[in-house]
Amino acid sequence: MAESGVAPAGGELDEEFAVPSHVDDVTEQIAAFAAGHGAGGRRVVLITSGGTKVPLESRTVRFLDNFSSGRRGASSAEYFLDAGYAVVFLHRHRSLYPYARMYSGINLLDTLQIKRDCDQVVVNQQVLPNIAKVLQRYQQVKEDGLLLSIEFSTLSEYLHLLKAAAQALSKLGSQAMFYLAAAVSDFYIPASEMPEHKIQSSNGPLQITMEMVPKILSPLVKDWAPRAFVISFKLETDASILLDRARNALDTYSHQAVVANVLDTRRGYVVVVTPETQAELILTDEDVRKEVEIEELIVSNLTAAHSQFMNKHQS
Amino acid sequence: MAESGVAPAGGELDEEFAVPSHVDDVTEQIAAFAAGHGAGGRRVVLITSGGTKVPLESRTVRFLDNFSSGRRGASSAEYFLDAGYAVVFLHRHRSLYPYARMYSGINLLDTLQIKRDCDQVVVNQQVLPNIAKVLQRYQQVKEDGLLLSIEFSTLSEYLHLLKAAAQALSKLGSQAMFYLAAAVSDFYIPASEMPEHKIQSSNGPLQITMEMVPKILSPLVKDWAPRAFVISFKLETDASILLDRARNALDTYSHQAVVANVLDTRRGYVVVVTPETQAELILTDEDVRKEVEIEELIVSNLTAAHSQFMNKHQS
């Protein structure tokens, strides 16, 4: 999620970005999920994950995209589940998914064998290491109803579904966390300025002018879920501007923390920045050998901070 | 693949588009594959499939993409294999893959069950219909070495790997077919004009100027594989300009056929345009009920045309 000093979005969302048809259904689903878990005293985290698609043509052939496999969001979901949270996983269609992410990029058909004697198709467990253990954990999470999956593809869908989710989760007050790990586009082409048909290449070089996407963090913190614990992410390629940009975001939006990271080192190093603190989380060589993931450290840091936040705000 | 009257690419490819490090390995692989099958008299088709990624920044966060699941290329590969061809499948990383495509979008973990009695993880065959049959066919194709898989992500990779493939396959003469179904970007940002770091959203609206991609079809037909049977694809959203654009491409590049299709109807209707003929291929209601795919018709049309072409050019 990008942040900088720009006019906040709110009412104008509907004018500039088409409302997805299923937004009411999703709102109801999330509200029911939140009510069920909230009543049991369970914390709920909304994780956003993956990149957004920004169409360049209204009958879309071309689009602008953000680099994001959804790895950070998907693995974080697992650690939040381990920590006892219920998870709303708002993710880009076909981006990585909790548990299944471990086997992404593997051709399903390369993992299977036909067993003629028992008329079964079985998994080759050499090709899918730990599959029985992972499957068991996944099935347990499903059975307990702890993971609610919501998909988006375009920027418009993302913005509207996030708004719907925020409003549905706001009833949980400080018990709700927002973990905004999705790689959201900073730019878009307003519907009114978009060509209907495929841009013709014979017309010569292509000039594209894109407007800035309204900063959704502002209404989220101020209006939609003002009592929640909100974490945004800042990804830069230039390390020298990273911390300034993170501090700037906290000043602008007054939320609780920014997870700051640099593209090249993002799997081994992040800084969790809050108004008062700055915690460097680093994977040691030993961690890497043991296949510890940085998301385990991030989630551990933030769940502790969330506990403190809840204690302060419950009175 | 896009075509229009623009200066052909050839030597300048290396200057404008970074050469992928594995291009020599790939060339060798394809040459060995072609030699093996060519000696046995088997025809070889190179299928390109999926969209290309065009970076907007050199340390890439943002990129331009083309809408394409790779469905047409992946299903066509199966029909070419059924028709006795060996297939080089040059496809976008993570786009649909022959046979596996039938189960795409399904979470692997939702298809599996743990069988405690036999200590196996087995497939729920209700969730993956026909899996045993599909798996058997896939394994046969693999065992017979009939499918060579090559991946690309960026436009640069696509262009260089296609060139390498074309040169490796040219030794087969008219026995080689090129089936250029990939959705290749018409525009790119030259390396010299690309910003190194992530474009900052605080700088205001984004202006992007993209240059036209050189038309690779021209050197492919003229220089790289001049005796091969070459099919390009034309996708438009505006049906009224489609056939003109297809004819224009044939005039410009002097290749053998264009498969012309419109975005909204592409799964049920295409026109195969050659210099002398124009064949409309249409799925009837009955076809749709029986789950016949348009690619079966396209491949049937083109394999017949390829036979004629070979007869004419073998003498």
XYZ file of C-alpha atoms in Angstrom:
630
model
C 0.000 0.000 0.000
C 1.381 3.367 -0.973
C 1.091 6.452 1.165
C 1.914 10.053 0.588
C 0.312 13.386 1.219
C -2.634 13.282 -1.119
C -6.309 14.006 -0.646
C -8.007 11.022 0.981
C -10.500 8.811 -0.783
C -13.917 8.232 0.620
C -17.189 9.138 -1.025
C -15.603 9.566 -4.439
C -14.597 5.895 -4.619
C -17.872 4.929 -6.312
C -17.547 7.588 -9.000
C -14.042 6.741 -10.116
C -13.940 2.981 -9.601
C -16.640 0.548 -10.752
C -18.336 -1.206 -7.835
C -17.995 -5.017 -8.131
C -21.365 -6.775 -8.223
C -20.604 -9.105 -5.326
C -19.523 -6.468 -2.816
C -22.682 -6.858 -0.687
C -22.297 -10.642 -0.515
C -18.692 -10.256 0.565
C -19.624 -7.709 3.218
C -22.174 -10.119 4.663
C -19.707 -13.007 4.638
C -17.057 -10.998 6.447
C -19.560 -9.602 8.959
C -20.756 -13.119 9.822
C -17.155 -14.362 10.071
C -16.199 -11.435 12.330
C -19.278 -11.795 14.530
C -18.686 -15.516 15.034
C -15.048 -15.200 15.978
C -15.434 -11.885 17.804
C -18.041 -13.386 20.116
C -15.603 -16.151 21.007
C -12.974 -13.536 21.883
C -10.769 -14.484 18.959
C -8.791 -11.758 17.222
C -9.347 -11.300 13.510
C -6.770 -10.097 10.997
C -7.560 -8.919 7.498
C -4.586 -9.680 5.256
C -4.382 -8.122 1.796
C -2.040 -9.891 -0.571
C -0.816 -9.833 -4.169
C -0.725 -7.120 -6.824
C -3.564 -5.194 -8.434
C -4.417 -5.152 -12.107
C -5.040 -1.729 -13.671
C -6.764 -1.871 -17.061
C -5.563 0.420 -19.837
C -8.588 -0.284 -22.057
C -12.203 -0.797 -21.014
C -12.496 -4.029 -23.002
C -9.275 -5.059 -21.466
C -6.406 -6.522 -23.409
C -3.627 -4.548 -21.747
C -3.115 -3.723 -18.120
C -0.547 -2.382 -15.694
C 0.461 -4.764 -12.913
C 2.610 -4.757 -9.805
C 5.213 -7.337 -9.117
C 3.904 -9.539 -6.311
C 3.622 -13.283 -5.960
C 1.615 -12.905 -2.754
C 4.232 -14.853 -0.854
C 4.429 -12.486 2.117
C 0.661 -12.375 2.613
C 0.190 -16.140 2.228
C 2.950 -17.132 4.624
C 1.942 -14.458 7.150
C -1.584 -15.904 7.144
C -0.180 -19.220 8.354
C 1.704 -17.589 11.238
C -1.357 -15.564 12.265
C -3.396 -18.779 12.274
C -0.698 -20.429 14.401
C -0.948 -17.450 16.771
C -4.672 -18.058 17.202
C -6.071 -15.414 14.864
C -8.929 -15.892 12.452
C -7.864 -14.643 9.006
C -9.740 -12.847 6.235
C -7.454 -13.378 3.245
C -8.210 -10.693 0.631
C -5.914 -11.690 -2.199
C -5.274 -11.342 -5.901
C -6.833 -14.132 -7.927
C -4.187 -16.849 -8.455
C -1.621 -15.288 -6.141
C -0.068 -17.574 -3.529
C -2.445 -19.110 -0.996
C -1.709 -20.238 2.567
C -0.331 -23.806 2.771
C -0.818 -24.450 -0.963
C 1.954 -21.857 -1.574
C 4.514 -24.490 -0.562
C 3.726 -26.434 -3.717
C 3.202 -23.557 -6.120
C 4.873 -23.786 -9.487
C 4.706 -27.574 -9.441
C 2.698 -29.202 -12.225
C -0.065 -31.187 -10.512
C 0.305 -33.995 -13.030
C 3.977 -34.433 -12.141
C 3.024 -35.221 -8.550
C 0.549 -38.025 -9.195
C 0.759 -41.759 -9.841
C -1.901 -44.232 -10.863
C -2.143 -47.198 -8.486
C -3.816 -49.903 -10.517
C -4.199 -52.367 -7.671
C -6.416 -50.078 -5.597
C -7.831 -48.001 -8.486
C -6.546 -44.833 -6.826
C -4.542 -41.827 -7.957
C -1.960 -41.173 -5.264
C 0.531 -38.425 -4.503
C 4.244 -39.047 -4.906
C 5.376 -37.762 -1.513
C 8.929 -37.244 -2.760
C 7.664 -34.548 -5.116
C 5.479 -32.888 -2.464
C 7.548 -33.018 0.722
C 5.609 -32.909 4.021
C 2.352 -33.056 2.104
C 0.543 -35.161 4.708
C 1.471 -32.790 7.527
C 0.634 -29.644 5.561
C -2.633 -31.148 4.339
C -3.630 -32.036 7.876
C -3.004 -28.489 9.125
C -4.893 -27.020 6.158
C -7.864 -29.296 6.726
C -7.915 -28.415 10.429
C -7.979 -24.676 9.645
C -10.799 -25.261 7.158
C -12.795 -27.406 9.563
C -12.455 -24.774 12.291
C -13.601 -22.081 9.873
C -10.585 -19.901 10.624
C -9.722 -18.794 7.089
C -12.075 -16.736 4.917
C -10.856 -16.343 1.345
C -11.874 -13.311 -0.760
C -10.440 -12.641 -4.244
C -9.785 -9.516 -6.279
C -8.124 -8.919 -9.658
C -8.458 -5.253 -10.509
C -7.625 -2.182 -8.474
C -11.344 -1.280 -8.389
C -12.237 -4.619 -6.859
C -9.456 -4.294 -4.311
C -10.528 -0.815 -3.195
C -14.205 -1.665 -2.826
C -13.654 -5.018 -1.141
C -11.182 -3.491 1.311
C -13.719 -0.799 2.191
C -16.430 -3.422 2.671
C -14.129 -5.564 4.809
C -13.047 -2.603 6.933
C -16.602 -1.619 7.686
C -17.582 -5.204 8.507
C -14.581 -5.665 10.816
C -14.886 -2.286 12.537
C -17.425 -3.792 14.942
C -14.585 -5.765 16.499
C -12.882 -2.522 17.608
C -9.290 -3.027 18.702
C -9.655 -6.807 18.322
C -9.312 -6.389 14.537
C -5.979 -6.026 12.776
C -5.410 -4.836 9.207
C -2.250 -6.199 7.614
C -2.108 -4.428 4.267
C 0.575 -6.405 2.446
C -0.914 -6.181 -1.058
C 1.136 -4.386 -3.716
C -1.438 -1.809 -4.748
C -0.941 0.332 -7.798
C -0.286 4.016 -7.174
C -1.648 4.941 -10.594
C -4.765 4.276 -12.671
C -6.633 5.514 -15.719
C -10.042 6.993 -14.863
C -12.911 5.157 -16.605
C -13.874 8.354 -18.429
C -10.444 8.636 -20.060
C -10.030 5.005 -21.045
C -10.225 3.965 -24.718
C -12.906 1.347 -25.356
C -10.989 -0.732 -27.888
C -7.559 -2.240 -28.028
C -4.975 0.470 -28.599
C -3.652 0.092 -32.155
C 0.074 -0.311 -32.488
C 0.062 1.182 -35.971
C -0.680 4.584 -34.451
C 2.943 4.893 -33.328
C 4.515 5.175 -29.877
C 2.123 4.891 -26.943
C 1.543 7.788 -24.561
C -0.141 6.856 -21.296
C -1.142 9.348 -18.626
C -2.130 7.821 -15.318
C -3.748 9.535 -12.347
C -2.772 8.889 -8.757
C -4.876 6.369 -6.870
C -6.614 7.913 -3.834
C -4.898 6.950 -0.582
C -7.286 4.434 0.907
C -5.382 4.287 4.201
C -6.769 7.674 5.147
C -10.515 6.844 5.218
C -9.732 3.379 6.535
C -8.041 4.777 9.650
C -10.311 7.778 10.079
C -13.739 6.554 9.106
C -14.107 2.871 8.292
C -12.346 1.130 11.196
C -11.069 3.884 13.513
C -10.449 1.598 16.510
C -8.572 -1.175 14.684
C -4.839 -1.960 14.728
C -3.586 -1.021 11.265
C -0.315 -2.045 9.612
C 0.738 -0.795 6.199
C 3.687 -1.940 4.094
C 6.249 0.104 2.267
C 8.335 -1.470 -0.461
C 11.095 0.513 -2.116
C 13.986 -0.385 -4.381
C 16.074 2.484 -2.984
C 17.035 1.751 0.665
C 18.149 5.332 1.313
C 14.618 6.774 1.218
C 12.834 3.879 2.919
C 12.668 4.905 6.564
C 11.790 8.513 5.773
C 8.922 7.304 3.653
C 7.746 4.972 6.411
C 7.821 7.754 9.046
C 6.082 10.066 6.630
C 3.270 7.531 6.200
C 2.783 7.216 9.972
C 2.646 11.009 10.306
C 0.149 11.326 7.502
C -2.262 8.554 8.422
C -1.760 8.112 12.187
C -2.002 4.348 12.011
C -0.059 1.938 14.201
C 2.869 0.560 12.199
C 4.641 0.367 8.851
C 6.549 -2.708 7.774
C 9.333 -1.220 5.652
C 11.307 -3.328 3.204
C 13.576 -3.127 0.194
C 12.862 -5.220 -2.888
C 16.203 -7.056 -3.027
C 16.421 -7.956 0.679
C 12.742 -8.311 1.543
C 12.948 -12.000 2.406
C 15.624 -11.566 5.066
C 15.285 -8.053 6.463
C 12.446 -5.671 7.372
C 12.011 -2.771 9.762
C 8.816 -2.472 11.779
C 8.338 1.249 12.319
C 5.867 2.634 14.872
C 5.480 6.237 16.109
C 7.713 5.424 19.103
C 9.858 2.502 17.982
C 11.841 1.029 15.135
C 12.559 -2.707 15.203
C 14.909 -4.339 12.715
C 13.974 -7.937 12.018
C 16.757 -9.964 10.443
C 17.107 -13.612 9.504
C 20.449 -14.988 10.681
C 22.407 -17.526 8.646
C 21.254 -20.100 11.170
C 17.600 -19.073 10.580
C 18.071 -19.426 6.836
C 19.569 -22.896 7.294
C 16.588 -23.923 9.392
C 14.211 -22.429 6.796
C 12.804 -19.901 9.251
C 10.809 -17.306 7.350
C 10.945 -13.561 7.991
C 7.132 -13.526 8.210
C 7.330 -15.565 11.402
C 9.319 -12.718 12.978
C 7.045 -10.018 11.593
C 3.890 -11.731 12.842
C 5.442 -12.400 16.239
C 6.404 -8.706 16.584
C 2.979 -7.477 15.503
C 0.845 -9.873 17.532
C 2.732 -8.709 20.661
C 2.182 -5.066 19.684
C -1.478 -5.840 19.023
C -1.845 -7.264 22.558
C -0.451 -4.054 24.036
C -2.705 -1.997 21.811
C -5.769 -3.957 22.912
C -4.875 -3.624 26.579
C -4.543 0.131 26.208
C -7.798 0.530 24.292
C -10.051 -1.928 26.065
C -10.487 0.172 29.182
C 1.561 -11.506 -32.210
C 0.994 -8.059 -33.622
C 1.755 -7.101 -37.142
C 1.766 -3.855 -38.993
C 3.951 -2.022 -41.426
C 6.988 -1.279 -39.317
C 10.691 -1.795 -39.828
C 11.618 -5.419 -39.146
C 13.711 -6.533 -36.200
C 16.828 -8.492 -36.716
C 20.325 -7.506 -35.673
C 19.117 -4.741 -33.391
C 17.371 -7.218 -31.081
C 20.467 -7.595 -28.904
C 20.886 -3.850 -28.481
C 17.382 -3.059 -27.333
C 16.451 -6.219 -25.431
C 18.643 -7.910 -22.838
C 19.740 -11.397 -23.918
C 18.601 -14.042 -21.368
C 21.529 -16.002 -19.942
C 20.074 -19.420 -20.826
C 19.421 -18.745 -24.497
C 22.275 -21.006 -25.680
C 21.076 -23.903 -23.521
C 17.583 -23.520 -24.879
C 18.844 -23.416 -28.446
C 20.710 -26.683 -27.899
C 17.702 -28.333 -26.289
C 15.418 -27.370 -29.163
C 17.980 -28.382 -31.789
C 18.329 -31.834 -30.193
C 14.551 -32.183 -29.916
C 14.080 -31.156 -33.555
C 16.848 -33.431 -34.814
C 15.443 -36.443 -32.963
C 11.903 -36.026 -34.203
C 12.837 -34.722 -37.623
C 14.920 -37.845 -38.315
C 11.884 -39.980 -37.511
C 9.805 -38.001 -39.981
C 7.662 -36.460 -37.304
C 6.442 -32.892 -37.777
C 7.347 -30.369 -35.101
C 5.258 -27.363 -34.079
C 6.524 -24.468 -32.000
C 3.615 -23.035 -30.005
C 3.999 -19.682 -28.271
C 1.500 -19.070 -25.496
C 0.562 -16.537 -22.815
C 1.229 -12.822 -22.404
C 4.525 -10.964 -22.119
C 5.629 -8.838 -19.196
C 7.068 -5.414 -20.046
C 8.992 -3.780 -17.163
C 8.487 -0.068 -16.505
C 11.458 0.134 -14.106
C 14.787 -1.660 -14.354
C 14.556 -2.947 -10.786
C 11.078 -4.001 -11.600
C 8.122 -3.327 -9.383
C 5.685 -2.283 -12.091
C 5.111 -3.788 -15.479
C 2.712 -3.727 -18.387
C 1.035 -7.016 -19.180
C -1.293 -8.493 -21.778
C -4.435 -10.327 -20.926
C -3.817 -14.003 -21.654
C -4.359 -17.139 -19.614
C -2.547 -19.251 -22.215
C -5.642 -21.360 -22.689
C -5.527 -21.347 -26.503
C -1.875 -22.361 -26.656
C -2.181 -25.069 -24.015
C -5.259 -26.715 -25.495
C -3.876 -26.463 -29.041
C -0.743 -28.291 -27.865
C -2.898 -31.265 -26.885
C -4.585 -31.401 -30.296
C -1.260 -31.140 -32.103
C 0.043 -34.020 -29.982
C -3.095 -36.011 -30.842
C -2.391 -35.278 -34.518
C 1.089 -36.776 -34.187
C 3.181 -33.623 -33.895
C 6.039 -33.103 -31.474
C 5.503 -29.811 -29.633
C 7.914 -27.131 -28.429
C 5.776 -25.203 -25.930
C 7.258 -21.712 -25.477
C 5.001 -20.249 -22.823
C 4.725 -17.540 -20.200
C 5.806 -18.751 -16.769
C 2.694 -19.930 -14.875
C 0.355 -19.647 -17.841
C -1.828 -22.654 -18.604
C -0.028 -25.878 -19.445
C -1.218 -28.785 -21.615
C -3.337 -31.317 -19.673
C -2.736 -29.609 -16.303
C -4.837 -26.700 -17.643
C -7.971 -28.773 -17.020
C -7.394 -28.457 -13.285
C -6.109 -24.903 -13.129
C -7.528 -22.644 -10.452
C -8.163 -25.588 -8.152
C -6.341 -25.513 -4.817
C -4.208 -28.672 -4.738
C -4.960 -29.174 -1.049
C -8.705 -29.259 -1.750
C -8.214 -32.280 -4.010
C -6.339 -34.553 -1.591
C -7.283 -36.927 1.201
C -5.129 -38.734 3.711
C -5.692 -42.502 3.706
C -4.486 -43.640 7.098
C -4.859 -47.340 6.404
C -2.350 -47.356 3.547
C -0.306 -44.297 4.605
C -1.030 -42.643 1.267
C -2.266 -39.253 0.158
C -4.861 -39.883 -2.553
C -6.762 -37.728 -5.029
C -10.479 -37.171 -4.599
C -11.559 -38.058 -8.136
C -14.817 -36.146 -7.758
C -12.846 -32.906 -7.458
C -10.554 -33.745 -10.416
C -12.832 -35.374 -12.981
C -11.142 -37.748 -15.483
C -7.859 -37.345 -13.664
C -6.737 -40.934 -14.248
C -7.348 -40.680 -17.993
C -5.728 -37.257 -18.331
C -2.757 -38.325 -16.211
C -2.237 -41.402 -18.346
C -2.203 -39.366 -21.551
C 0.174 -36.808 -19.994
C 2.554 -39.502 -18.817
C 2.532 -41.136 -22.259
C 3.431 -37.830 -23.936
C 6.245 -37.321 -21.415
C 7.550 -40.860 -21.832
C 7.592 -40.475 -25.603
C 9.458 -37.168 -25.281
C 6.935 -35.368 -27.448
C 6.569 -32.162 -25.428
C 9.458 -29.758 -24.815
C 8.610 -26.993 -22.370
C 10.378 -23.601 -22.492
C 9.362 -20.653 -20.303
C 9.528 -16.878 -20.663
C 8.285 -13.990 -18.527
C 9.434 -10.751 -20.085
C 9.133 -9.499 -23.630
C 12.946 -9.650 -23.964
C 13.001 -13.319 -23.037
C 10.173 -14.059 -25.447
C 11.885 -12.333 -28.379
C 15.275 -13.972 -27.867
C 13.905 -17.441 -27.169
C 11.647 -17.277 -30.223
C 14.623 -16.311 -32.365
C 16.669 -19.171 -30.920
C 13.824 -21.629 -31.446
C 13.251 -20.458 -34.997
C 16.886 -20.921 -35.922
C 17.007 -24.359 -34.287
C 13.823 -25.501 -36.045
C 14.708 -24.070 -39.453
C 16.719 -27.222 -40.198
C 13.419 -29.102 -40.446
C 12.378 -26.963 -43.417
C 8.686 -27.275 -44.258
C 8.255 -29.975 -41.615
C 8.279 -27.260 -38.921
C 5.229 -25.195 -38.022
C 5.172 -21.957 -36.028
C 1.906 -21.361 -34.170
C 2.390 -17.921 -32.640
C -0.527 -17.748 -30.212
C 1.222 -15.717 -27.474
C -0.209 -12.300 -26.676
C 2.914 -10.240 -27.252
C 3.096 -6.621 -26.222
C 3.170 -4.069 -29.029
C 4.949 -1.549 -26.812
C 7.985 -1.427 -24.551
C 10.297 1.017 -22.793
C 13.884 0.898 -24.127
C 16.408 -0.002 -21.420
C 18.141 3.342 -21.914
C 14.968 5.283 -21.045
C 13.885 3.222 -18.060
C 14.136 4.646 -14.531
C 16.238 2.485 -12.221
C 14.128 2.859 -9.112
C 10.464 2.519 -8.319
C 8.576 5.478 -9.736
C 7.476 7.651 -6.803
C 3.780 8.332 -6.562
C 4.374 11.613 -4.759
C 5.698 13.116 -7.972
C 2.139 13.393 -9.318
C 0.410 11.817 -12.313
C 2.450 9.303 -14.267
C 3.446 9.899 -17.878
C 4.648 6.844 -19.737
C 5.955 6.862 -23.295
C 6.370 3.469 -24.873
C 8.081 2.597 -28.118
C 6.748 0.083 -30.600
C 8.126 -3.432 -30.373
C 9.938 -4.497 -33.557
C 7.875 -6.877 -35.651
C 9.557 -10.199 -35.087
C 7.439 -11.938 -37.713
C 9.434 -10.261 -40.451
C 12.920 -11.707 -39.679
C 11.321 -15.014 -38.634
C 9.735 -15.508 -42.087
C 12.554 -13.943 -44.095
C 15.716 -15.000 -42.303
C 15.355 -17.358 -39.368
C 13.064 -20.100 -40.705
C 12.237 -19.185 -44.307
C 10.948 -22.661 -45.298
C 8.665 -23.235 -42.314
C 4.839 -23.079 -42.153
C 4.063 -19.975 -40.115
C 0.770 -19.036 -38.433
C 0.247 -15.766 -36.605
C -2.722 -14.714 -34.490
C -4.670 -11.508 -34.496
C -6.855 -10.579 -31.564
C -9.014 -7.476 -31.698
C -11.868 -6.151 -29.603
C -13.393 -4.399 -32.618
C -14.725 -7.015 -35.090
C -15.100 -4.470 -37.899
C -11.347 -4.047 -38.441
C -10.320 -7.670 -37.843
C -10.201 -9.172 -41.338
C -8.545 -6.122 -42.878
C -5.850 -6.316 -40.266
C -5.379 -10.049 -40.886
C -5.044 -9.544 -44.673
C -2.691 -6.655 -44.068
C -0.457 -8.902 -41.946
C -0.325 -11.585 -44.674
C 0.575 -8.924 -47.266
C 3.293 -7.482 -45.052
C 4.997 -10.669 -43.904
C 4.155 -13.210 -46.626
C 3.600 -16.016 -44.123
C 1.040 -18.790 -44.512
C -1.976 -17.991 -42.327
C -3.506 -15.698 -39.724
C -5.944 -16.980 -37.123
C -8.193 -13.958 -36.578
C -10.403 -13.630 -33.517
C -12.370 -11.143 -31.452
C -11.904 -10.981 -27.682
C -15.534 -11.607 -26.711
C -16.170 -14.517 -29.069
C -12.714 -16.090 -29.273
C -13.751 -19.362 -27.704
C -16.455 -20.133 -30.253
C -15.479 -18.389 -33.472
C -12.297 -17.736 -35.432
C -11.415 -17.108 -39.066
C -8.375 -18.778 -40.580
C -7.163 -16.387 -43.257
C -4.648 -17.441 -45.919
C -3.591 -15.547 -49.065
C -6.123 -17.561 -51.104
C -8.780 -18.617 -48.593
C -10.815 -17.569 -45.612
C -12.320 -20.297 -43.409
C -14.780 -19.498 -40.641
C -14.575 -22.004 -37.815
C -17.614 -21.984 -35.539
C -18.656 -24.112 -32.583
C -22.285 -25.195 -32.923
C -24.609 -25.464 -29.905
C -24.194 -29.214 -30.214
C -20.371 -28.829 -30.091
C -20.638 -26.683 -26.985
C -22.867 -29.292 -25.309
C -20.311 -31.979 -26.085
C -17.483 -29.713 -24.812
C -15.759 -29.626 -28.184
C -13.133 -26.872 -28.140
C -12.518 -24.416 -30.957
C -8.814 -25.319 -30.838
C -9.667 -28.814 -32.119
C -11.132 -27.194 -35.257
C -8.235 -24.753 -35.639
C -5.603 -27.489 -35.342
C -7.494 -29.771 -37.715
C -7.676 -26.985 -40.312
C -3.996 -26.092 -39.956
C -2.579 -29.612 -39.933
C -4.372 -30.268 -43.229
C -3.017 -27.024 -44.658
C 0.446 -27.968 -43.377
C 0.245 -31.300 -45.250
C -0.528 -29.481 -48.497
C 2.265 -27.014 -47.837
C 4.765 -29.826 -47.246
C 3.696 -31.657 -50.406
C 4.199 -28.511 -52.444
C 7.603 -27.698 -50.947
C 9.156 -31.145 -50.628
C 9.850 -31.559 -54.290
